[in-house]
Short mmCIF file of C-alpha atoms in Angstrom, two decimals:
data_model
loop_
_atom_site.label_atom_id
_atom_site.label_comp_id
_atom_site.label_asym_id
_atom_site.label_seq_id
_atom_site.Cartn_x
_atom_site.Cartn_y
_atom_site.Cartn_z
CA THR A 643 85.81 96.43 50.61
CA ALA A 644 82.05 96.39 50.97
CA PRO A 645 80.38 99.71 51.72
CA ARG A 646 79.28 99.86 55.37
CA VAL A 647 75.84 101.47 55.61
CA VAL A 648 74.21 102.95 58.69
CA VAL A 649 70.60 104.08 58.88
CA VAL A 650 69.80 106.46 61.73
CA PRO A 651 66.28 107.04 63.07
CA PHE A 652 64.48 109.58 60.93
CA ALA A 653 63.64 112.92 62.55
CA ASP A 654 60.03 113.23 63.66
CA ARG A 655 58.75 116.55 62.40
CA THR A 656 55.08 115.60 62.39
CA GLY A 657 54.08 117.39 65.58
CA ASP A 658 51.88 114.36 66.30
CA SER A 659 52.83 112.22 69.30
CA THR A 660 50.95 109.23 67.85
CA LEU A 661 53.48 109.21 65.00
CA ALA A 662 56.59 109.60 67.19
CA ALA A 663 57.76 106.03 66.55
CA VAL A 664 57.61 106.30 62.75
CA GLY A 665 61.17 107.66 62.38
CA GLY A 666 62.65 104.70 64.25
CA MET A 667 60.45 102.31 62.36
CA VAL A 668 61.63 103.71 59.03
CA ALA A 669 65.25 103.27 60.12
CA ASP A 670 64.64 99.69 61.22
CA TRP A 671 62.73 98.70 58.11
CA VAL A 672 65.26 100.33 55.74
CA THR A 673 68.09 98.62 57.66
CA GLU A 674 66.32 95.28 57.25
CA GLY A 675 65.88 95.83 53.52
CA LEU A 676 69.52 96.83 53.02
CA SER A 677 70.72 93.77 54.93
CA ARG A 678 69.35 91.65 52.07
CA VAL A 679 71.60 93.33 49.47
CA GLU A 680 74.73 91.36 48.65
CA GLY A 681 77.90 93.39 48.73
CA LEU A 682 76.80 95.74 51.55
CA THR A 683 77.61 95.59 55.23
CA VAL A 684 74.77 97.09 57.25
CA VAL A 685 75.16 98.36 60.81
CA PRO A 686 72.54 96.77 63.11
CA LEU A 687 70.03 99.06 64.79
CA THR A 688 71.31 98.04 68.25
CA ALA A 689 74.77 99.44 67.40
CA VAL A 690 73.17 102.66 66.16
CA THR A 691 71.17 102.94 69.40
CA VAL A 692 74.27 102.47 71.55
CA ALA A 693 76.32 104.94 69.48
CA SER A 694 73.46 107.45 69.56
CA ARG A 695 73.35 107.32 73.35
CA ALA A 696 77.11 107.85 73.53
CA VAL A 697 76.77 110.94 71.33
CA GLY A 698 73.86 112.28 73.34
CA GLY A 699 70.70 110.85 71.84
CA ALA A 700 71.08 111.33 68.11
CA SER A 701 67.53 110.31 67.36
CA LYS A 702 65.68 113.46 68.31
CA ALA A 703 64.09 115.62 65.64
CA ASP A 704 66.47 118.47 66.44
CA THR A 705 69.68 116.39 66.41
CA PRO A 706 72.40 118.42 64.71
CA ARG A 707 73.85 116.96 61.53
CA ALA A 708 77.30 116.79 63.18
CA GLU A 709 75.97 114.38 65.84
CA LEU A 710 74.47 112.08 63.21
CA ASP A 711 77.76 112.17 61.30
CA ARG A 712 79.60 111.26 64.51
CA VAL A 713 77.30 108.28 65.07
CA ALA A 714 78.06 107.15 61.51
CA ARG A 715 81.82 107.50 62.06
CA ASP A 716 81.62 105.75 65.46
CA VAL A 717 80.07 102.66 63.86
CA GLY A 718 82.55 102.69 60.97
CA ALA A 719 80.04 103.52 58.25
CA THR A 720 80.93 104.79 54.80
CA LEU A 721 77.33 105.61 53.81
CA LEU A 722 74.72 107.27 56.02
CA VAL A 723 70.98 107.12 55.44
CA ARG A 724 69.11 109.85 57.29
CA GLY A 725 65.77 111.53 56.83
CA ALA A 726 62.67 113.07 58.29
CA VAL A 727 58.97 112.38 58.64
CA TYR A 728 56.55 115.27 58.09
CA ARG A 729 52.80 115.57 58.21
CA GLY A 730 50.80 117.98 56.13
CA GLY A 731 47.08 117.70 56.82
CA GLY A 732 46.12 114.09 56.24
CA THR A 733 49.33 113.26 54.36
CA LEU A 734 52.52 111.77 55.75
CA HIS A 735 55.76 112.64 53.92
CA LEU A 736 58.86 110.45 54.29
CA GLN A 737 62.12 111.98 53.09
CA ALA A 738 65.50 110.26 52.93
CA GLN A 739 68.98 111.05 51.74
CA VAL A 740 72.15 109.02 51.41
CA THR A 741 75.40 110.78 52.20
CA ASP A 742 79.08 109.89 52.10
CA VAL A 743 80.23 109.82 55.74
CA ARG A 744 83.76 110.95 54.88
CA THR A 745 82.81 114.02 52.83
CA GLY A 746 79.22 114.69 53.89
CA ALA A 747 78.25 114.91 50.22
CA LEU A 748 74.86 113.74 49.03
CA VAL A 749 75.48 110.58 46.99
CA ARG A 750 71.92 109.45 46.29
CA PRO A 751 68.78 111.49 46.18
CA VAL A 752 65.74 109.47 47.24
CA GLU A 753 62.33 110.53 45.99
CA THR A 754 60.03 111.61 48.83
CA VAL A 755 57.19 109.23 49.61
CA SER A 756 53.82 110.78 50.44
CA VAL A 757 50.92 108.64 51.67
CA PRO A 758 47.68 109.14 53.58
CA ALA A 759 48.54 109.40 57.30
CA GLU A 760 46.64 106.20 58.02
CA SER A 761 48.87 104.31 55.54
CA VAL A 762 52.09 104.52 57.56
CA MET A 763 53.25 100.99 56.74
CA ALA A 764 52.66 101.38 53.00
CA GLY A 765 54.74 104.58 53.05
CA ILE A 766 57.57 102.97 55.01
CA ASP A 767 57.64 100.00 52.65
CA ARG A 768 57.69 102.27 49.59
CA LEU A 769 60.51 104.38 51.02
CA ARG A 770 62.50 101.27 51.93
CA THR A 771 62.20 100.05 48.34
CA ARG A 772 63.48 103.39 47.02
CA VAL A 773 66.42 103.55 49.44
CA VAL A 774 67.44 99.94 48.74
CA ALA A 775 67.24 100.52 44.99
CA GLY A 776 69.38 103.64 45.34
CA ILE A 777 72.08 102.00 47.45
CA ALA A 778 72.19 98.54 45.82
CA ALA A 779 74.52 99.83 43.12
CA PHE A 780 77.16 100.50 45.80
CA GLY A 781 77.22 96.76 46.59
CA ASP A 782 78.10 94.26 43.94
CA GLY A 783 75.99 95.72 41.17
CA VAL A 784 72.87 93.70 41.93
CA THR A 785 70.28 94.69 39.38
CA HIS A 786 67.29 92.86 40.84
CA LEU A 787 66.22 92.74 44.45
CA ALA A 788 63.79 90.39 46.12
CA ARG A 789 61.15 92.15 48.21
CA ALA A 790 61.25 91.44 51.91
CA VAL A 791 58.36 90.09 53.88
CA ALA A 792 55.48 92.46 54.62
CA PRO A 793 56.16 94.98 57.41
CA PRO A 794 54.54 94.51 60.82
CA THR A 795 51.65 96.60 62.05
CA TYR A 796 52.50 99.98 63.50
CA ALA A 797 51.26 98.96 66.97
CA ALA A 798 53.42 95.82 66.92
CA TYR A 799 56.43 97.83 65.85
CA ARG A 800 55.99 100.34 68.70
CA ASP A 801 56.13 97.39 71.15
CA TYR A 802 59.23 96.07 69.40
CA VAL A 803 61.01 99.45 69.68
CA ALA A 804 60.14 99.68 73.38
CA GLY A 805 61.62 96.20 73.88
CA LEU A 806 64.75 97.10 71.93
CA ARG A 807 65.35 100.21 74.05
CA THR A 808 64.84 98.19 77.22
CA PHE A 809 67.28 95.54 75.94
CA VAL A 810 69.96 98.14 75.17
CA SER A 811 69.45 99.54 78.70
CA GLY A 812 70.37 96.10 80.06
CA ASP A 813 66.98 94.86 81.30
CA VAL A 814 66.76 91.68 79.21
CA PRO A 815 63.84 90.01 81.06
CA ARG A 816 61.67 93.13 80.70
CA ALA A 817 62.77 93.53 77.07
CA LEU A 818 61.62 90.01 76.24
CA THR A 819 58.22 90.76 77.72
#
């Protein structure tokens, strides 16, 4: 059977409220990239959001590993992509890891991406490429991957996330706005 991959929102460890949405954006953009890989089943972000709420909000920076693992099990995943976003001076660091949901073992190290803080989208795109390349081998052995369309602006993505949360809460008309 195809590996079932879930990407949870990355922990925000930047200490900068203007970067609070980056962790969710990374998760969404990595999920989108993985959905283009043949041989993988990828859990949609809406299912992750619902499962996270059931577990108690597994998208906060201080979410215990056990809660993230429970979200992964609740959505039937076999591989879990998790990570964190850090800021050091003017540099943003994006870290990811891929673990086996059943054993908790690290199955793919992903090289950290570091970019100037004002280059959020470039960093997210670079990390997505690294995660997709690392997980593609679990699918059907694809050796070449087409790049996805360019990511949206950070401001546009923040609006999208707000709409997604509103949708999951059941307020469809407000979500569409």
